[in-house]
Coordinates of C-alpha atoms in Angstrom, one line a residue:
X1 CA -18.4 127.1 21.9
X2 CA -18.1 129.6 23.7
X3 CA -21.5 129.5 25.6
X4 CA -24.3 131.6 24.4
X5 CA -24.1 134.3 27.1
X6 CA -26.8 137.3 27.3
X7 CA -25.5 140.8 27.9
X8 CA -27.0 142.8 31.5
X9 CA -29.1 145.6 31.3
X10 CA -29.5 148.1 33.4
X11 CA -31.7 150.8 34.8
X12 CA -31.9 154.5 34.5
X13 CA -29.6 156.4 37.4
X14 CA -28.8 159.8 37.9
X15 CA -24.9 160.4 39.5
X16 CA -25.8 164.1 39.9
X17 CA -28.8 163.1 42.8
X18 CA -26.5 161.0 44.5
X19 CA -22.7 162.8 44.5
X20 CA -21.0 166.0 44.4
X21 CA -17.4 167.0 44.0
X22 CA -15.6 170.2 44.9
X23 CA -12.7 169.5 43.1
X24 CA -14.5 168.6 40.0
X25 CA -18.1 169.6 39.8
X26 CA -18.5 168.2 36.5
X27 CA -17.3 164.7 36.8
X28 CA -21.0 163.0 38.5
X29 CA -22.7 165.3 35.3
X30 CA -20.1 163.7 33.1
X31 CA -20.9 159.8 34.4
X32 CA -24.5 160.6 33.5
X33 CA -24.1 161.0 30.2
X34 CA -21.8 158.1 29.2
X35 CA -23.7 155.8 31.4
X36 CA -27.2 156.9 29.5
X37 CA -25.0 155.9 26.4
X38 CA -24.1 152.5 27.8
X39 CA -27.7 151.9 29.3
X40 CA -28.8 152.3 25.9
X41 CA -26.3 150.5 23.9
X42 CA -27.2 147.5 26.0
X43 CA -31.0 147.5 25.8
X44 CA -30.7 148.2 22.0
X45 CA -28.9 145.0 21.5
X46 CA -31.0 143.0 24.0
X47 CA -33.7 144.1 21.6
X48 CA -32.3 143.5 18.4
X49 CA -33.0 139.9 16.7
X50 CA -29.8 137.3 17.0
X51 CA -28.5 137.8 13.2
X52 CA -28.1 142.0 14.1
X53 CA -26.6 141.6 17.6
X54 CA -23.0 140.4 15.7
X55 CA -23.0 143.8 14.6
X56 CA -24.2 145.7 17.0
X57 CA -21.4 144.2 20.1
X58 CA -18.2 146.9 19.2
X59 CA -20.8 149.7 19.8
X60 CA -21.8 148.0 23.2
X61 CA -18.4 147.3 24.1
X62 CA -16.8 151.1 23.2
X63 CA -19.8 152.2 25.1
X64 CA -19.2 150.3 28.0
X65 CA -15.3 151.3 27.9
X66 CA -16.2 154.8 27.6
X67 CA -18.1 155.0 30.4
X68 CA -16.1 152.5 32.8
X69 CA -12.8 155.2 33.5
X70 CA -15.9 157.7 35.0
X71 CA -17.3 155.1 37.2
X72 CA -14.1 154.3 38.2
X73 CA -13.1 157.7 39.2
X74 CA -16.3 158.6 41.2
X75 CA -15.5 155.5 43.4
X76 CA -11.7 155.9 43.8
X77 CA -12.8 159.9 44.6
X78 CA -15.4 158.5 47.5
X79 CA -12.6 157.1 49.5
X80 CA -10.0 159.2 48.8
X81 CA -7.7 156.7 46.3
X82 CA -5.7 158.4 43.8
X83 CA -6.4 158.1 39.8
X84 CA -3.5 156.3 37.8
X85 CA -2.1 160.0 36.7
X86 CA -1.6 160.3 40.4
X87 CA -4.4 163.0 40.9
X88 CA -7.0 162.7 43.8
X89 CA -10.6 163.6 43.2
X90 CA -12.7 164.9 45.9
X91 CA -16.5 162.9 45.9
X92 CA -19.3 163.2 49.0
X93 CA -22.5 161.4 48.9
X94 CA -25.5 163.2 48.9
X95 CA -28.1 160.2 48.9
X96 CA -27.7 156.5 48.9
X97 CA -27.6 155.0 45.5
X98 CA -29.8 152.6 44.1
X99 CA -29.1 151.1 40.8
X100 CA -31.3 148.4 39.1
X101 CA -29.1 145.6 36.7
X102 CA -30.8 142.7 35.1
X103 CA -28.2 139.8 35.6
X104 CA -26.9 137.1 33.3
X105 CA -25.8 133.8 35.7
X106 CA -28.0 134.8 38.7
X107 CA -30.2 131.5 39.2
X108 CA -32.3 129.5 36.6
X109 CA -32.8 131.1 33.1
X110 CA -36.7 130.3 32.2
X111 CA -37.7 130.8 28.6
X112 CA -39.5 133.4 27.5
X113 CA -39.4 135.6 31.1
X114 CA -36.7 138.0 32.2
X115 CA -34.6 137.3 35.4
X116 CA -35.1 139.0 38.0
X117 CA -33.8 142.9 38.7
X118 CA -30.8 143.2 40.9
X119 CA -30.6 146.5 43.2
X120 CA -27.2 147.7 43.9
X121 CA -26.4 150.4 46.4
X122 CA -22.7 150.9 45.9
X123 CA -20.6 152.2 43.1
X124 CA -18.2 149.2 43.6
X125 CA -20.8 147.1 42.7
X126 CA -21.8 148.9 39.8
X127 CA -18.1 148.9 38.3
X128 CA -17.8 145.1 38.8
X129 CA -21.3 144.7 36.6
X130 CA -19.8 147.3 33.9
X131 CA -16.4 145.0 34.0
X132 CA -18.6 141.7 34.0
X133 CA -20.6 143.1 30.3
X134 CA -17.4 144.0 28.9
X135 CA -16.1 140.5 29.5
X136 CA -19.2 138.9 28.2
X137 CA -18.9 141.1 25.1
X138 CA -15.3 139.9 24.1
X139 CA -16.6 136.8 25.0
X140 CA -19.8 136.8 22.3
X141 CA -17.5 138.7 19.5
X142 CA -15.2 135.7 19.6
X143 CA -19.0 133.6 19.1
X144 CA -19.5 135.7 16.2
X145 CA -15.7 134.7 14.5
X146 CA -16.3 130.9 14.8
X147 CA -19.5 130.9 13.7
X148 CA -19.0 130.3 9.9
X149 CA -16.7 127.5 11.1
X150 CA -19.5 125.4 12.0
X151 CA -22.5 126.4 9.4
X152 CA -23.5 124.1 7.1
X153 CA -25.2 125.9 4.7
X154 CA -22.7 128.9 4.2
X155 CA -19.9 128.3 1.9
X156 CA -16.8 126.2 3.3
X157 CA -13.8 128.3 4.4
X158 CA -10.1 128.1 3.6
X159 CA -7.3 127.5 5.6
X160 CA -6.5 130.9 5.8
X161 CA -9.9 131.9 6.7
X162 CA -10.3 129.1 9.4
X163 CA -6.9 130.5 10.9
X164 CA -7.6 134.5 10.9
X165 CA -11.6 133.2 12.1
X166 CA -10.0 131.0 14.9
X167 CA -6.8 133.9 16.0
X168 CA -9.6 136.5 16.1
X169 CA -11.8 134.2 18.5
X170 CA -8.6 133.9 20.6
X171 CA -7.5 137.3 21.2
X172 CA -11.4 138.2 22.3
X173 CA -11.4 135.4 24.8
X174 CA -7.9 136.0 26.4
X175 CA -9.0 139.8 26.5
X176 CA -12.4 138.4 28.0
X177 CA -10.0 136.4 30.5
X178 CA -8.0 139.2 31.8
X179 CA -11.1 141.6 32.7
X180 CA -12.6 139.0 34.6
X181 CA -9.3 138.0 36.0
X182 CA -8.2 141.7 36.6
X183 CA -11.9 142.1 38.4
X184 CA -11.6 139.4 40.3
X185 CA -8.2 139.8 42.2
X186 CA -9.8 143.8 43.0
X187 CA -12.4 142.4 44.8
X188 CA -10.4 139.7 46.8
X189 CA -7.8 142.3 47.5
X190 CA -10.7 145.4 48.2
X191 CA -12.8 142.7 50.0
X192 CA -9.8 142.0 52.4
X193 CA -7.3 144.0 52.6
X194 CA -8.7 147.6 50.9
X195 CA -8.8 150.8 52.4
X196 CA -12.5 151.2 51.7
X197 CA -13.6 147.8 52.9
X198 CA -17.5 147.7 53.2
X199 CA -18.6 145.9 56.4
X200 CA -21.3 143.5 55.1
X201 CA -20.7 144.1 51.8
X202 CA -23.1 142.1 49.5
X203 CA -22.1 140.1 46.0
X204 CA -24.3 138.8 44.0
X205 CA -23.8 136.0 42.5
X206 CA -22.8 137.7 38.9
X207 CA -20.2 139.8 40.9
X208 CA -19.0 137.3 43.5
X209 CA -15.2 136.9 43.4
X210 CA -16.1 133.0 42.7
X211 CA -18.2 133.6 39.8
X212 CA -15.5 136.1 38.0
X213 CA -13.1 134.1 38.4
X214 CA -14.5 131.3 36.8
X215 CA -15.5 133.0 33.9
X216 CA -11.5 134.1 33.8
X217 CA -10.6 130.5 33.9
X218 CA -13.0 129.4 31.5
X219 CA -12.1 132.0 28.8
X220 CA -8.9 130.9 29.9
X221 CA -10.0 127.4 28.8
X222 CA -11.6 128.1 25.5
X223 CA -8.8 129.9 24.5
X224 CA -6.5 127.2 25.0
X225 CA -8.8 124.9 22.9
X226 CA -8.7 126.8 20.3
X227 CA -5.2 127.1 19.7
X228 CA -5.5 123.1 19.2
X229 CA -8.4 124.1 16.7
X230 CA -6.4 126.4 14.5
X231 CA -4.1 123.3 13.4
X232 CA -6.1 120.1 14.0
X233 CA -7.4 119.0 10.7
X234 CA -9.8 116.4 11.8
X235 CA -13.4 119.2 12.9
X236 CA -12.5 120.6 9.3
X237 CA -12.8 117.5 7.5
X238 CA -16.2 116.4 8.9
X239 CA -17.5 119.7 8.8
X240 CA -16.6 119.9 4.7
X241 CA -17.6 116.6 4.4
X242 CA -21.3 117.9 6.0
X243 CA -21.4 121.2 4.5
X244 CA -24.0 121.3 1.6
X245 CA -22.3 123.7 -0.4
X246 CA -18.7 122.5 -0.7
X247 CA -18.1 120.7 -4.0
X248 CA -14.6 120.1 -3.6
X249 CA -15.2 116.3 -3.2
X250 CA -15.8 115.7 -6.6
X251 CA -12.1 116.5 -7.5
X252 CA -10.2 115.7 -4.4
X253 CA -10.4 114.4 -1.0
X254 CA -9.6 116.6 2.1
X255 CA -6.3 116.4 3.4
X256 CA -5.2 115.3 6.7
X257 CA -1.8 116.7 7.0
X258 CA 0.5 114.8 10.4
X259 CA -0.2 116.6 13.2
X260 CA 1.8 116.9 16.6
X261 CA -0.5 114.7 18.9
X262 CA 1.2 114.5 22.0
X263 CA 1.7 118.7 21.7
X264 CA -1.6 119.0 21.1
X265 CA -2.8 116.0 24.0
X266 CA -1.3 118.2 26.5
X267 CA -3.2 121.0 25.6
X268 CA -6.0 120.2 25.5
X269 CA -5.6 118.5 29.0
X270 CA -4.2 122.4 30.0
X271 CA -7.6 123.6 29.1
X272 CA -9.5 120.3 30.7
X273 CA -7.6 121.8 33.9
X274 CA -8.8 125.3 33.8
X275 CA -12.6 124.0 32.8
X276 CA -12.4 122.3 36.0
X277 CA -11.1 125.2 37.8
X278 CA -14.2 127.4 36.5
X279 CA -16.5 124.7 37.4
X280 CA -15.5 124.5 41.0
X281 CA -15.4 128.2 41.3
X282 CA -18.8 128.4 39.8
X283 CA -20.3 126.1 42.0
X284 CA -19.0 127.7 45.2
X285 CA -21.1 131.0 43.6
X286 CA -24.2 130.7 46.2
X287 CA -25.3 134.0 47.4
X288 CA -28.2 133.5 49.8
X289 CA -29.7 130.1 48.6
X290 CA -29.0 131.3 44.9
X291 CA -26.5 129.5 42.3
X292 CA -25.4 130.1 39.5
X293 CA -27.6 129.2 36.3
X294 CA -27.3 125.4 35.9
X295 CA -27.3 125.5 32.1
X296 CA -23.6 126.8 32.4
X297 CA -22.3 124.9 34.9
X298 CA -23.4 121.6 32.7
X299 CA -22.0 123.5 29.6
X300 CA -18.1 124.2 31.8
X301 CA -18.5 120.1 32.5
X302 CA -19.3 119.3 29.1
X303 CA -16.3 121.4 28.1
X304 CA -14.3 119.8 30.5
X305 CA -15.1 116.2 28.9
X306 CA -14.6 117.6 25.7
X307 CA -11.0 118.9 26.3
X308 CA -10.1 115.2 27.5
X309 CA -11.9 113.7 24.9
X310 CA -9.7 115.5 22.2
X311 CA -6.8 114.7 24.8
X312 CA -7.9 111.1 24.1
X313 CA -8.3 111.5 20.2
X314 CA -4.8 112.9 19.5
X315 CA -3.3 110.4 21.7
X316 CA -5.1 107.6 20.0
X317 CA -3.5 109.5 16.4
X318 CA 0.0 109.6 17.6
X319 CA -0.4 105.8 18.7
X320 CA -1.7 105.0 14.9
X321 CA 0.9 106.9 13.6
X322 CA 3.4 104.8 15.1
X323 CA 1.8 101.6 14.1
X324 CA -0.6 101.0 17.0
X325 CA -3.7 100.5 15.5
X326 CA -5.3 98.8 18.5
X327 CA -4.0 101.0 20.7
X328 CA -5.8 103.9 18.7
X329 CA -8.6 102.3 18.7
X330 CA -8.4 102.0 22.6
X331 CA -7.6 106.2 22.8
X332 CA -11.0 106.5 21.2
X333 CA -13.2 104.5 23.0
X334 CA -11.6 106.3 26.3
X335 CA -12.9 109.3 24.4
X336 CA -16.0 107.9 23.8
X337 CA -16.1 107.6 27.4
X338 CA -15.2 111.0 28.3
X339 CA -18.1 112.1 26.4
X340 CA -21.0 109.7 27.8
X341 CA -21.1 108.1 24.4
X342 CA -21.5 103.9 24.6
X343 CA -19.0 103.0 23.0
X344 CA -20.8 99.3 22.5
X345 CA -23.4 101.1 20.7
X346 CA -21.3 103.9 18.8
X347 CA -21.7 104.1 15.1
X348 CA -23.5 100.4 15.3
X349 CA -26.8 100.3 13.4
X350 CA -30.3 102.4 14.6
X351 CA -31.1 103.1 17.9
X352 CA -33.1 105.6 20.2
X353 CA -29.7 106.7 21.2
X354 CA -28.5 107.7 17.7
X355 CA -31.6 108.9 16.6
X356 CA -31.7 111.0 20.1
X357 CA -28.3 112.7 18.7
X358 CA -29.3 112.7 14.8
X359 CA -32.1 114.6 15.9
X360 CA -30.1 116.7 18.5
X361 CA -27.4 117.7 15.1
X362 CA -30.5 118.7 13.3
X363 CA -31.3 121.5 15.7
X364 CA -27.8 122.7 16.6
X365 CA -27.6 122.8 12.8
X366 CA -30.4 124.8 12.7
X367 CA -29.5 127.3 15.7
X368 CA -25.9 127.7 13.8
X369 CA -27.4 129.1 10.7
X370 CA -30.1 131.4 12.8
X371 CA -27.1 132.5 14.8
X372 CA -28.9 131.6 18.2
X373 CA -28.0 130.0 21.1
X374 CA -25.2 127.5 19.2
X375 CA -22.7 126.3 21.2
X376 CA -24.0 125.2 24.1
X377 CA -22.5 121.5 23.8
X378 CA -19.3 122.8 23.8
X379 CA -18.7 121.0 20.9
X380 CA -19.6 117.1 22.3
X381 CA -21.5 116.3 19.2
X382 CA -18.6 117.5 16.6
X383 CA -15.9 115.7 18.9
X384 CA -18.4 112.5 18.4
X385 CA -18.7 112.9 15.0
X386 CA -14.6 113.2 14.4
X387 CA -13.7 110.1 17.0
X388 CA -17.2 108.1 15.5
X389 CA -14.8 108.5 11.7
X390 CA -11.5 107.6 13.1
X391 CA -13.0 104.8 15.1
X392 CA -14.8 103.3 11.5
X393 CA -11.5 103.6 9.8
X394 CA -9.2 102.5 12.4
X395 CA -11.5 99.2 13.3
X396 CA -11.5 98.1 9.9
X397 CA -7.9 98.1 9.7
X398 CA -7.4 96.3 12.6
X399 CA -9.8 93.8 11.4
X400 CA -8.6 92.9 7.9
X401 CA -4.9 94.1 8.6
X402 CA -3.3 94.3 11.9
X403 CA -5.5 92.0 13.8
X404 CA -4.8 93.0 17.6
X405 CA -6.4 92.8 20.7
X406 CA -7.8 96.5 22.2
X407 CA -6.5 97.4 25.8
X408 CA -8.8 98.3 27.9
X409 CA -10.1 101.6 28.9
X410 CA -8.5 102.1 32.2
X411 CA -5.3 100.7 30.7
X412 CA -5.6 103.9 28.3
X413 CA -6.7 106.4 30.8
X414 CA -3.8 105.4 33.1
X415 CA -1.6 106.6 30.7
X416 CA -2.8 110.7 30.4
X417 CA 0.3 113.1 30.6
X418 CA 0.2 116.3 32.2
X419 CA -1.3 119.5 30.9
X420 CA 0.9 122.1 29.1
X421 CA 0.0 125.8 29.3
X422 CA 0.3 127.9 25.4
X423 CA -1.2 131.6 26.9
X424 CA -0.8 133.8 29.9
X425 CA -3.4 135.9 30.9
X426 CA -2.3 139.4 30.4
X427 CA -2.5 141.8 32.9
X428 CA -5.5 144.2 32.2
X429 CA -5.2 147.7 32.3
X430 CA -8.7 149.8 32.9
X431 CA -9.3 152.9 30.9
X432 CA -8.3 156.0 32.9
X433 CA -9.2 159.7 32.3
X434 CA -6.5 162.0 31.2
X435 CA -5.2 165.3 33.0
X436 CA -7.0 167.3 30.4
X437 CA -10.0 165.7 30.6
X438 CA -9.6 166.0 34.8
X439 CA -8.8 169.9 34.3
X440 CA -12.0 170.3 31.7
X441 CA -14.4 168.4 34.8
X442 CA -12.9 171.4 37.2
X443 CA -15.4 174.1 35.9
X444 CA -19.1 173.8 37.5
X445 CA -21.2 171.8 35.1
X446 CA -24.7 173.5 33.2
X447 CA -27.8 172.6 34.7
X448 CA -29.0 172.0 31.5
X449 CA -27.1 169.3 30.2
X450 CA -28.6 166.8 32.7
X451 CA -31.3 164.5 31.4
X452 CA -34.9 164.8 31.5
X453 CA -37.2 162.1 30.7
X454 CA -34.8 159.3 31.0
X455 CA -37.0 156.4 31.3
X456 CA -36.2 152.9 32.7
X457 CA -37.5 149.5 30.8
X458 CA -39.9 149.5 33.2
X459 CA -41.8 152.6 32.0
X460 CA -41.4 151.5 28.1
X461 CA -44.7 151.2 26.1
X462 CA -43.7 148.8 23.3
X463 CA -45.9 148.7 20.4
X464 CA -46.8 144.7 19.1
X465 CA -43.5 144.7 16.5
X466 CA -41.2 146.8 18.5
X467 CA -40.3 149.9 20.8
X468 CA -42.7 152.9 20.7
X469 CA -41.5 155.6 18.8
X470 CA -40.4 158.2 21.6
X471 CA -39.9 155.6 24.3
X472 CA -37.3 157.8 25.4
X473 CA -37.8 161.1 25.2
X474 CA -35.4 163.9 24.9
X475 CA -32.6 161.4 25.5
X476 CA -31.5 161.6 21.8
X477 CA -31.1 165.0 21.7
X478 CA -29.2 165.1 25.0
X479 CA -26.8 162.4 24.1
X480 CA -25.7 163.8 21.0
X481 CA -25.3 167.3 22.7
X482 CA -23.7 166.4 25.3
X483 CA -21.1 163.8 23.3
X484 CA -20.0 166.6 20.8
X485 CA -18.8 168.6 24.4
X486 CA -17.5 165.3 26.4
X487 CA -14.0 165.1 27.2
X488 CA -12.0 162.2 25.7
X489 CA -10.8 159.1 27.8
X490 CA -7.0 157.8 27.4
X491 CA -6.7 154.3 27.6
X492 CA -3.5 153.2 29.5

């Protein structure tokens, strides 16, 4: 948690053989160079190795952000829209553009091959897969925050550290949430009602108004979780009590301060809500006989049983707090059951099952500490292992102690309250270019500031350990020239 997203990459793609503007000649010339900066950024850190991508995602995000107000311009210029400083810019096509993206959700991910190039011939659709990396982006820095939560081999962190990991992780996925919620309501309204409407115009399914929406809502979602996660003591005592380098058990035992459970039961029911949302979305995503990768849909239902499995386990807390053992007890086996788990055979001796799972901890262990691909259970074997150690405890107490008989499943379940919502999604506001910047794009641009030699993946020779030295030449020298003379961007 969150899912294990890849970034797109894209192709090479020259503004300058495809648009002109007489009100400012400089603005396609511009595009090309922040876009070769982008394109770059983005195929760096596909080719990086897992532990060096943390790093490396501010670099692809200000890269993407720098470029996107340019983009954003040249379209709103082609159909006459005006900027957000209220000037127009003038853009004709000279030639039809085609721009190659490699997507992230389009289809069936195989390992070890590369999906499948996507060819876009409009600029709206090349804005929607800039806004689509940048919310993937926030989306993998807030993976890179909770990560030392859940290694076992790196030392335990503090409460204080848990809370500044987890408000971190939070304010990337709500910021995540409100570009793909701020992308999807453009293309609804363009897609209907806009004054540029495209007759036939064709989404893929990375850029479908379906698809970014549920991406908004399951940001949304994860968000929401994890404001249960910053006070719910239970995930940080199983994780110390599996972390091989914590030693405070010799001289204390963790402590497992009251929490509010019925609070804490309604939000994670809130976020159970908006997992469903982005799973419904998601599955209404087919363009032309293609869906949207199945590994993600099963990780937005395993989040969604998840969320009501916590639901579940602080309800079954409250009703132990007040006395109910048995009823507890009867919370968690409902949880149980919201994860798949049997709850005959849960915790109960050997068995292919537990070894099946044993097995399955092993590896995500393992995929933790490598930084790869963790996550992608949206955390059903840590909810296990919490409501597996409140089940022990609470069963043993009801067998020596308060000997009661546990209500049924359905008897529990009938009792869920409603959801309750803790965030908003704010409204996000694109990066625009300034009126100085706009008055610096009026002069005619110099020829030779465009690129030469720009080469797609396509034409890369890689060497066996890497990228050829000069697999792009005369890109280097033309970035940094032309950065140290690019206008600034303002961001509204």
């Amino acid at each position: 948690m969150p899912y294990p997203f890849a970034l797109p990459t894209t192709s090479s793609f020259s503004f300058t053989a495809c648009f002109e503007s007489d009100s400012h000649p400089s603005l396609p010339l511009c595009a090309n160079t922040y876009r070769g900066v982008a394109k770059d950024a983005l195929k760096k850190h596909k080719r990086l190795d897992p532990a060096s991508q943390v790093g490396h995602l501010p670099s692809v995000r200000t890269a993407l952000l720098d470029y996107l107000p340019y983009v954003l311009a040249l379209n709103a210029g082609l159909y006459d829209l005006p900027l957000p400083t209220g000037e127009r810019i003038r853009v004709k096509p000279t030639a039809q553009p085609s721009i190659k993206w490699r997507p992230t959700l389009n289809g069936d991910f195989v390992q070890g091959r590369d999906r499948s190039r996507l060819r876009c011939h409009s600029l709206s659709q090349e804005s929607a897969f800039v806004m689509s990396a940048i919310g993937f982006t926030y989306i993998l820095e807030a993976r890179s925050a909770l990560q030392p939560l859940y290694s076992t081999n790196s030392e335990f962190l503090g409460v204080q550290e848990r809370t500044t990991a987890i408000s971190t992780a939070t304010k990337n996925l709500m910021s995540s949430a409100s570009v793909f919620k701020w992308l999807g309501d453009t293309m609804i309204h363009t897609e209907k009602t806009g004054p540029h409407k495209e007759v036939n115009q064709k989404f893929f399914v990375d850029i479908a108004p379906s698809t970014v929406s549920a991406m908004a809502s399951l940001s949304h979602a994860e968000a929401t979780l994890l404001a249960v996660l910053k006070d719910d003591p239970y995930p940080a005592a199983v994780a110390q009590d599996r972390n091989k380098n914590d030693k405070e058990w010799m001289f204390k035992s963790p402590e497992i301060p009251k929490v509010r459970a019925p609070l804490y039961a309604r939000l994670c029911l809130a976020a159970s809500e908006h997992a469903a949302r982005a799973l419904s979305l998601a599955q209404s995503s087919v363009q032309e006989s293609t869906k949207m990768d199945s590994n993600i849909l099963k990780y937005m239902e395993d989040f969604r049983r998840v969320s009501r499995a916590k639901a579940c386990r602080f309800l079954g807390i409250d009703a132990e707090l007040g006395g109910q053992t048995a009823d507890g007890i009867g919370w968690l086996q409902a949880g149980l059951q919201e994860l798949g788990v049997d709850v005959k055979s849960s915790g109960k001796g050997l068995s292919l099952s537990s070894l099946k799972r044993e097995l399955s901890e092993i590896m995500e262990d393992r995929r933790v500490d490598k930084e790869k691909a963790w996550g992608a259970d949206a955390g059903r074997l840590e909810e296990t292992r919490v409501i597996e150690m409140l089940s022990n405890k609470w069963n043993k107490i009801n067998d020596t102690m308060n000997t009661k008989p546990i209500p049924s499943i359905n008897t529990m379940l009938a009792k869920i309250p409603s959801g309750r919502e803790i965030h908003a999604i704010a409204d996000f506001q694109p990066p625009s270019l300034d009126r100085a910047t706009l008055s610096n794009m009026q002069g005619a641009p110099d020829p030779n500031d465009d690129f030469v030699g720009d080469l797609s993946s396509e034409d890369e020779v890689l060497s066996p350990t890497g990228p050829a030295v000069g697999a792009f030449p005369g890109t280097k020298d033309s970035y940094n020239r032309s950065a140290s003379t690019a206008p600034s961007t303002t961001y509204y």
